[in-house]
C-alpha cells in the first residue's frame, strides 16, 4: 500500500461519509503508482456499507475525478476494475492549487514517485519495477539512535521494510485481528497451515520490487482477507489440506505435464514469462503447466486445483502480458487443471 495515497485520502473531503470510507478503502489497497483494485465485496467488508451504497460512492468519486478507471481489469474473471487515485488535477496531492490543505512534496521525491507523472505516464509505468522514494541522508554531525534506546515495544521500521524471515510462521488463529480471525475459522482443517506455507515459499523466492514489507504479519492478515473466498470454494469442490508433519517424507518426483507438443507461440510465451519471473518462480509454478493455444485463446493447464488457483491469483498478469505480446491484444487467457499422466 502507498502511505502517500493514504495520507492524501485522509485529507480529501469528497462530500459524504460513504464516499470518504470508500476512498480510504481504495487508498488502503493502493500500490506505489497510486492504483488500487479491491473488489466491491471487499469494500463492503471494509466500510461496513451495503453493496448499492459502495457502488454509488465509487460512481460519485469518479464524477468528482478523485478516482479514475485505468481501463485495466484483474481478478479471476477479469472483471475487477483498476482505479487510479488522485487522478484529476484538482485532486492531485502534489498540486499547490488543490485547495485541500496538502503540502507539496520535495522536488527530489517528485522525480522518483509516480504521482508526479501524468495519468497516461502512470499507466505506462504500471509494468515497470516499482521505484522506492529516495531516503534523505542524516545531517552531518547528527547522532543516530543507539540500540540501547530501543525499548522493544514496537518493531523497527524503515522506508524499504525487510524481506520475510526464513523462519517466519503465521500467528495462531486465536491471535488474528477480529475480521481475519472470523474468516480463518471458516477454513477447512489444514488449510491455514497449507496457505501459510505457500505464502512463505512465494515470498522467499520473490526477487522483484515489493518483496520487502514493513510488517509481514499484517501482510498475512491481508492475504487471509483476499483468499478466503477461494479457499472455501476449493473446500466445496473437494480439495483437502493436510497439516505439515514433523516426520520427514521420502522425496517424490515433481509432477508436470508433457509440453513437448506445444507450438511455437507457446514457446515464445514461455520465454517471455521466464524472463519476467526468474528461474525459481518459473520452474516452480509455470514450467509444470501446459500451455494450450487454440486460435485466440490460451489455457494454462496446471497439475492440480491448488496449482491452478495459485497460478491465477499470482501470475495471471504476467501470463496475460506475454500472451498479448505474442498472440495480440484480443487474446483470451483461461486456467484449468488436470492430473498429468503417471
CSV table of C-alpha atoms in Angstrom, one decimal:
chain,number,residue,atom,x,y,z
A,1,UNK,CA,0.0,0.0,0.0
A,2,UNK,CA,1.1,3.6,-0.6
A,3,UNK,CA,1.4,5.8,2.5
A,4,UNK,CA,1.3,9.0,0.3
A,5,UNK,CA,-2.0,7.9,-1.1
A,6,UNK,CA,-3.5,7.1,2.3
A,7,UNK,CA,-2.3,10.5,3.6
A,8,UNK,CA,-3.9,12.2,0.7
A,9,UNK,CA,-7.2,10.3,1.0
A,10,UNK,CA,-7.4,11.2,4.7
A,11,UNK,CA,-7.3,14.9,3.9
A,12,UNK,CA,-9.7,14.9,0.9
A,13,UNK,CA,-13.3,15.9,1.6
A,14,UNK,CA,-15.4,14.3,-1.1
A,15,UNK,CA,-18.7,15.5,0.5
A,16,UNK,CA,-20.2,12.4,2.2
A,17,UNK,CA,-19.2,9.8,4.8
A,18,UNK,CA,-19.8,6.9,2.4
A,19,UNK,CA,-17.6,8.4,-0.3
A,20,UNK,CA,-14.9,9.1,2.3
A,21,UNK,CA,-15.0,5.5,3.6
A,22,UNK,CA,-14.8,4.0,0.1
A,23,UNK,CA,-11.9,6.4,-0.8
A,24,UNK,CA,-9.9,5.4,2.2
A,25,UNK,CA,-10.6,1.7,1.4
A,26,UNK,CA,-9.2,2.2,-2.1
A,27,UNK,CA,-6.2,4.1,-0.7
A,28,UNK,CA,-5.6,1.2,1.8
A,29,UNK,CA,-5.1,-1.2,-1.2
A,30,UNK,CA,-3.1,1.3,-3.4
A,31,UNK,CA,0.3,0.5,-4.8
A,32,UNK,CA,3.3,2.8,-5.5
A,33,UNK,CA,1.6,4.1,-8.6
A,34,UNK,CA,-1.5,5.0,-6.6
A,35,UNK,CA,-3.6,2.4,-8.3
A,36,UNK,CA,-6.0,0.0,-6.5
A,37,UNK,CA,-8.3,-2.8,-7.5
A,38,UNK,CA,-10.2,-4.1,-4.5
A,39,UNK,CA,-13.5,-5.9,-5.2
A,40,UNK,CA,-16.9,-4.3,-4.3
A,41,UNK,CA,-17.3,-7.1,-1.7
A,42,UNK,CA,-14.0,-6.2,-0.1
A,43,UNK,CA,-15.0,-2.5,0.1
A,44,UNK,CA,-18.4,-3.5,1.6
A,45,UNK,CA,-16.5,-5.5,4.3
A,46,UNK,CA,-14.0,-2.7,4.9
A,47,UNK,CA,-16.6,0.2,5.1
A,48,UNK,CA,-19.5,-1.8,6.6
A,49,UNK,CA,-21.7,-0.3,3.9
A,50,UNK,CA,-24.1,-2.2,1.6
A,51,UNK,CA,-23.2,-3.1,-2.0
A,52,UNK,CA,-25.5,-0.4,-3.5
A,53,UNK,CA,-24.0,2.3,-1.4
A,54,UNK,CA,-20.5,1.3,-2.3
A,55,UNK,CA,-21.2,1.2,-6.0
A,56,UNK,CA,-22.9,4.6,-5.8
A,57,UNK,CA,-20.0,6.1,-3.8
A,58,UNK,CA,-17.5,4.8,-6.5
A,59,UNK,CA,-19.6,6.4,-9.2
A,60,UNK,CA,-19.7,9.8,-7.4
A,61,UNK,CA,-15.9,9.6,-6.8
A,62,UNK,CA,-15.4,9.1,-10.5
A,63,UNK,CA,-17.6,12.0,-11.3
A,64,UNK,CA,-15.6,14.3,-9.0
A,65,UNK,CA,-12.4,13.0,-10.7
A,66,UNK,CA,-11.0,11.8,-7.3
A,67,UNK,CA,-10.5,8.4,-8.9
A,68,UNK,CA,-10.3,7.3,-12.5
A,69,UNK,CA,-10.8,3.9,-14.2
A,70,UNK,CA,-7.5,3.0,-15.8
A,71,UNK,CA,-9.2,0.5,-18.2
A,72,UNK,CA,-7.3,-2.4,-16.8
A,73,UNK,CA,-9.1,-5.4,-15.4
A,74,UNK,CA,-7.8,-8.1,-12.9
A,75,UNK,CA,-9.2,-10.9,-10.8
A,76,UNK,CA,-10.2,-14.5,-11.6
A,77,UNK,CA,-12.9,-13.4,-14.1
A,78,UNK,CA,-11.1,-10.3,-15.3
A,79,UNK,CA,-13.9,-8.0,-14.1
A,80,UNK,CA,-12.4,-6.1,-11.2
A,81,UNK,CA,-11.6,-2.6,-12.2
A,82,UNK,CA,-8.2,-0.9,-11.5
A,83,UNK,CA,-8.6,2.7,-10.3
A,84,UNK,CA,-6.0,5.4,-10.0
A,85,UNK,CA,-6.5,7.7,-7.0
A,86,UNK,CA,-5.9,11.4,-7.2
A,87,UNK,CA,-6.2,11.2,-11.0
A,88,UNK,CA,-7.6,14.6,-11.6
A,89,UNK,CA,-5.6,17.8,-11.4
A,90,UNK,CA,-7.9,19.2,-8.7
A,91,UNK,CA,-7.3,16.1,-6.7
A,92,UNK,CA,-3.6,15.8,-7.3
A,93,UNK,CA,-1.9,15.5,-3.9
A,94,UNK,CA,1.2,17.3,-5.3
A,95,UNK,CA,-0.7,20.3,-6.6
A,96,UNK,CA,-0.5,23.7,-4.9
A,97,UNK,CA,-3.9,24.6,-6.3
A,98,UNK,CA,-5.7,21.6,-4.8
A,99,UNK,CA,-7.2,23.6,-2.1
A,100,UNK,CA,-7.3,20.7,0.3
A,101,UNK,CA,-4.5,21.8,2.6
A,102,UNK,CA,-1.9,19.4,1.4
A,103,UNK,CA,1.7,20.4,1.3
A,104,UNK,CA,3.7,19.8,-2.0
A,105,UNK,CA,6.3,17.1,-1.7
A,106,UNK,CA,10.0,17.9,-2.0
A,107,UNK,CA,11.3,18.1,-5.6
A,108,UNK,CA,13.6,15.2,-5.0
A,109,UNK,CA,10.7,12.9,-4.2
A,110,UNK,CA,8.5,14.2,-7.0
A,111,UNK,CA,11.1,13.0,-9.5
A,112,UNK,CA,11.0,9.5,-8.2
A,113,UNK,CA,7.4,9.0,-7.2
A,114,UNK,CA,4.7,8.0,-9.8
A,115,UNK,CA,2.2,10.7,-8.6
A,116,UNK,CA,4.4,13.4,-10.1
A,117,UNK,CA,3.6,11.9,-13.6
A,118,UNK,CA,0.5,12.3,-15.7
A,119,UNK,CA,-2.3,9.7,-15.8
A,120,UNK,CA,-1.1,8.4,-19.1
A,121,UNK,CA,2.5,8.1,-18.0
A,122,UNK,CA,1.4,6.3,-14.8
A,123,UNK,CA,-0.5,3.7,-16.9
A,124,UNK,CA,2.6,3.2,-19.0
A,125,UNK,CA,4.8,2.7,-15.9
A,126,UNK,CA,2.4,0.1,-14.4
A,127,UNK,CA,4.6,-2.7,-15.9
A,128,UNK,CA,7.9,-1.2,-14.7
A,129,UNK,CA,9.5,-2.2,-11.4
A,130,UNK,CA,8.3,0.0,-8.5
A,131,UNK,CA,11.0,2.5,-7.6
A,132,UNK,CA,11.3,3.3,-3.9
A,133,UNK,CA,11.5,7.0,-2.9
A,134,UNK,CA,14.9,8.4,-2.0
A,135,UNK,CA,15.5,8.4,1.7
A,136,UNK,CA,17.2,11.6,2.8
A,137,UNK,CA,20.6,11.2,4.5
A,138,UNK,CA,21.1,12.1,8.1
A,139,UNK,CA,22.7,15.6,8.5
A,140,UNK,CA,26.4,15.5,9.3
A,141,UNK,CA,27.1,15.5,13.0
A,142,UNK,CA,23.7,14.0,13.9
A,143,UNK,CA,23.8,11.1,16.3
A,144,UNK,CA,21.6,8.1,15.1
A,145,UNK,CA,19.7,6.4,17.9
A,146,UNK,CA,21.6,3.7,19.7
A,147,UNK,CA,20.4,0.2,20.1
A,148,UNK,CA,20.1,0.6,23.8
A,149,UNK,CA,17.4,3.3,23.5
A,150,UNK,CA,15.0,0.9,21.7
A,151,UNK,CA,12.5,-0.3,24.3
A,152,UNK,CA,11.5,-3.2,22.0
A,153,UNK,CA,7.8,-2.3,22.3
A,154,UNK,CA,7.4,-1.8,18.5
A,155,UNK,CA,9.2,-3.3,15.5
A,156,UNK,CA,11.8,-1.3,13.7
A,157,UNK,CA,10.5,0.3,10.6
A,158,UNK,CA,12.5,1.5,7.6
A,159,UNK,CA,11.4,3.0,4.3
A,160,UNK,CA,12.1,-0.2,2.4
A,161,UNK,CA,11.0,-2.7,5.0
A,162,UNK,CA,12.5,-6.2,5.3
A,163,UNK,CA,12.4,-9.5,3.4
A,164,UNK,CA,10.4,-12.3,5.0
A,165,UNK,CA,12.4,-14.2,7.5
A,166,UNK,CA,13.1,-17.9,6.6
A,167,UNK,CA,11.7,-19.0,9.9
A,168,UNK,CA,8.5,-16.9,9.7
A,169,UNK,CA,5.4,-18.7,10.9
A,170,UNK,CA,1.8,-17.4,11.0
A,171,UNK,CA,0.4,-16.3,14.4
A,172,UNK,CA,-2.2,-18.7,15.9
A,173,UNK,CA,-5.7,-18.1,14.6
A,174,UNK,CA,-6.8,-17.0,18.1
A,175,UNK,CA,-4.4,-14.1,17.9
A,176,UNK,CA,-5.5,-12.8,14.5
A,177,UNK,CA,-7.4,-9.5,14.2
A,178,UNK,CA,-11.2,-10.0,14.5
A,179,UNK,CA,-12.1,-9.9,10.8
A,180,UNK,CA,-9.2,-12.1,9.7
A,181,UNK,CA,-9.9,-14.5,12.6
A,182,UNK,CA,-13.5,-14.8,11.7
A,183,UNK,CA,-12.6,-15.8,8.1
A,184,UNK,CA,-9.7,-18.1,9.0
A,185,UNK,CA,-12.0,-20.1,11.4
A,186,UNK,CA,-14.2,-20.9,8.4
A,187,UNK,CA,-11.3,-22.6,6.6
A,188,UNK,CA,-11.2,-26.4,6.5
A,189,UNK,CA,-8.7,-28.3,8.6
A,190,UNK,CA,-5.2,-27.9,7.4
A,191,UNK,CA,-5.9,-25.0,5.1
A,192,UNK,CA,-4.4,-22.4,7.4
A,193,UNK,CA,-1.1,-24.1,7.6
A,194,UNK,CA,-1.0,-25.0,3.9
A,195,UNK,CA,-1.7,-21.5,2.8
A,196,UNK,CA,0.8,-20.1,5.2
A,197,UNK,CA,3.4,-22.5,3.8
A,198,UNK,CA,2.6,-21.3,0.3
A,199,UNK,CA,2.8,-17.7,1.4
A,200,UNK,CA,6.3,-18.2,2.9
A,201,UNK,CA,7.5,-20.1,-0.1
A,202,UNK,CA,6.3,-17.4,-2.5
A,203,UNK,CA,7.9,-14.5,-0.7
A,204,UNK,CA,11.2,-16.3,-0.1
A,205,UNK,CA,11.6,-16.9,-3.8
A,206,UNK,CA,10.3,-13.4,-4.8
A,207,UNK,CA,13.1,-11.1,-6.0
A,208,UNK,CA,11.1,-8.3,-7.7
A,209,UNK,CA,10.3,-4.9,-6.2
A,210,UNK,CA,7.7,-5.3,-3.4
A,211,UNK,CA,9.4,-8.3,-1.8
A,212,UNK,CA,10.2,-6.1,1.3
A,213,UNK,CA,7.4,-5.4,3.8
A,214,UNK,CA,7.2,-3.3,6.9
A,215,UNK,CA,5.1,-5.9,8.8
A,216,UNK,CA,4.9,-9.4,7.5
A,217,UNK,CA,2.1,-10.5,9.9
A,218,UNK,CA,-0.1,-7.7,8.6
A,219,UNK,CA,0.7,-8.8,5.1
A,220,UNK,CA,-0.5,-12.2,6.1
A,221,UNK,CA,-3.7,-10.8,7.6
A,222,UNK,CA,-4.4,-9.0,4.2
A,223,UNK,CA,-3.7,-12.3,2.4
A,224,UNK,CA,-6.3,-14.1,4.5
A,225,UNK,CA,-8.9,-11.5,3.5
A,226,UNK,CA,-8.0,-11.9,-0.1
A,227,UNK,CA,-8.1,-15.7,-0.4
A,228,UNK,CA,-10.9,-16.7,1.9
A,229,UNK,CA,-13.4,-17.0,-0.9
A,230,UNK,CA,-11.1,-19.1,-3.0
A,231,UNK,CA,-10.2,-21.4,0.0
A,232,UNK,CA,-13.9,-22.0,0.7
A,233,UNK,CA,-14.7,-22.7,-3.0
A,234,UNK,CA,-11.8,-25.2,-3.1
A,235,UNK,CA,-13.2,-26.9,0.0
A,236,UNK,CA,-16.6,-27.2,-1.6
A,237,UNK,CA,-15.1,-28.8,-4.7
A,238,UNK,CA,-13.3,-31.4,-2.6
A,239,UNK,CA,-9.8,-30.0,-2.1
A,240,UNK,CA,-8.3,-31.3,1.1
A,241,UNK,CA,-5.3,-29.9,3.0
A,242,UNK,CA,-3.1,-31.9,5.3
A,243,UNK,CA,-1.3,-30.3,8.3
A,244,UNK,CA,2.5,-30.4,7.7
A,245,UNK,CA,4.0,-33.3,9.6
A,246,UNK,CA,7.3,-33.2,11.5
A,247,UNK,CA,8.1,-36.7,10.2
A,248,UNK,CA,10.2,-36.4,7.0
A,249,UNK,CA,8.6,-37.9,4.0
A,250,UNK,CA,10.5,-39.6,1.1
A,251,UNK,CA,11.1,-37.2,-1.8
A,252,UNK,CA,8.6,-37.6,-4.6
A,253,UNK,CA,9.3,-36.7,-8.2
A,254,UNK,CA,7.7,-33.4,-9.2
A,255,UNK,CA,4.6,-33.9,-11.4
A,256,UNK,CA,4.5,-32.0,-14.6
A,257,UNK,CA,2.6,-32.0,-17.9
A,258,UNK,CA,4.2,-33.1,-21.2
A,259,UNK,CA,4.9,-29.8,-23.0
A,260,UNK,CA,6.8,-31.3,-26.0
A,261,UNK,CA,3.8,-30.8,-28.3
A,262,UNK,CA,3.3,-27.1,-27.6
A,263,UNK,CA,3.5,-24.9,-30.6
A,264,UNK,CA,6.0,-22.1,-31.4
A,265,UNK,CA,3.7,-19.4,-29.9
A,266,UNK,CA,3.6,-21.2,-26.6
A,267,UNK,CA,7.4,-21.5,-26.6
A,268,UNK,CA,7.7,-17.7,-27.2
A,269,UNK,CA,5.3,-17.0,-24.3
A,270,UNK,CA,7.3,-19.3,-22.0
A,271,UNK,CA,10.5,-17.4,-22.9
A,272,UNK,CA,8.8,-14.0,-22.0
A,273,UNK,CA,7.3,-15.3,-18.8
A,274,UNK,CA,10.6,-16.9,-17.6
A,275,UNK,CA,12.4,-13.6,-18.3
A,276,UNK,CA,9.8,-11.7,-16.2
A,277,UNK,CA,9.5,-14.1,-13.2
A,278,UNK,CA,13.0,-15.5,-13.0
A,279,UNK,CA,14.1,-19.1,-12.9
A,280,UNK,CA,12.9,-20.0,-9.4
A,281,UNK,CA,9.3,-18.8,-9.8
A,282,UNK,CA,9.0,-20.0,-13.4
A,283,UNK,CA,10.3,-23.5,-12.6
A,284,UNK,CA,8.1,-23.9,-9.6
A,285,UNK,CA,4.7,-22.7,-11.0
A,286,UNK,CA,4.8,-22.2,-14.8
A,287,UNK,CA,7.1,-24.9,-16.1
A,288,UNK,CA,5.0,-27.8,-14.8
A,289,UNK,CA,1.9,-26.4,-16.5
A,290,UNK,CA,0.9,-27.0,-20.1
A,291,UNK,CA,0.0,-24.0,-22.4
A,292,UNK,CA,-2.8,-25.0,-24.8
A,293,UNK,CA,-3.3,-22.4,-27.6
A,294,UNK,CA,-6.4,-22.6,-29.8
A,295,UNK,CA,-6.9,-19.6,-32.1
A,296,UNK,CA,-7.0,-16.5,-29.9
A,297,UNK,CA,-7.3,-18.4,-26.6
A,298,UNK,CA,-4.6,-19.7,-24.3
A,299,UNK,CA,-5.4,-22.1,-21.5
A,300,UNK,CA,-2.8,-22.7,-18.7
A,301,UNK,CA,-3.4,-26.3,-17.6
A,302,UNK,CA,-1.9,-26.8,-14.1
A,303,UNK,CA,-1.2,-30.1,-12.4
A,304,UNK,CA,-3.8,-29.6,-9.6
A,305,UNK,CA,-6.6,-27.3,-8.5
A,306,UNK,CA,-4.4,-25.7,-5.9
A,307,UNK,CA,-1.6,-25.0,-8.5
A,308,UNK,CA,-4.2,-23.6,-10.9
A,309,UNK,CA,-5.7,-21.2,-8.4
A,310,UNK,CA,-2.2,-20.1,-7.2
A,311,UNK,CA,-1.2,-19.6,-10.9
A,312,UNK,CA,-4.3,-17.5,-11.5
A,313,UNK,CA,-4.0,-15.4,-8.3
A,314,UNK,CA,-0.3,-14.6,-8.5
A,315,UNK,CA,0.8,-14.8,-12.1
A,316,UNK,CA,-2.3,-14.0,-14.3
A,317,UNK,CA,-1.0,-10.5,-15.2
A,318,UNK,CA,2.5,-11.9,-16.2
A,319,UNK,CA,1.0,-14.6,-18.3
A,320,UNK,CA,-1.5,-12.3,-19.9
A,321,UNK,CA,1.2,-9.7,-20.9
A,322,UNK,CA,3.3,-12.4,-22.5
A,323,UNK,CA,0.3,-13.9,-24.3
A,324,UNK,CA,-0.8,-10.5,-25.7
A,325,UNK,CA,2.7,-9.8,-26.9
A,326,UNK,CA,2.7,-13.0,-28.9
A,327,UNK,CA,-1.0,-13.6,-29.8
A,328,UNK,CA,-2.2,-10.0,-29.9
A,329,UNK,CA,-4.2,-7.7,-27.6
A,330,UNK,CA,-7.5,-9.6,-28.2
A,331,UNK,CA,-6.3,-13.0,-27.0
A,332,UNK,CA,-8.1,-14.5,-24.0
A,333,UNK,CA,-6.4,-16.3,-21.0
A,334,UNK,CA,-8.0,-19.2,-19.3
A,335,UNK,CA,-7.0,-21.5,-16.4
A,336,UNK,CA,-7.7,-25.2,-15.9
A,337,UNK,CA,-6.3,-28.2,-14.1
A,338,UNK,CA,-5.9,-31.9,-14.8
A,339,UNK,CA,-3.6,-34.6,-13.4
A,340,UNK,CA,-0.7,-35.4,-15.6
A,341,UNK,CA,-0.4,-39.0,-16.8
A,342,UNK,CA,1.5,-41.3,-14.5
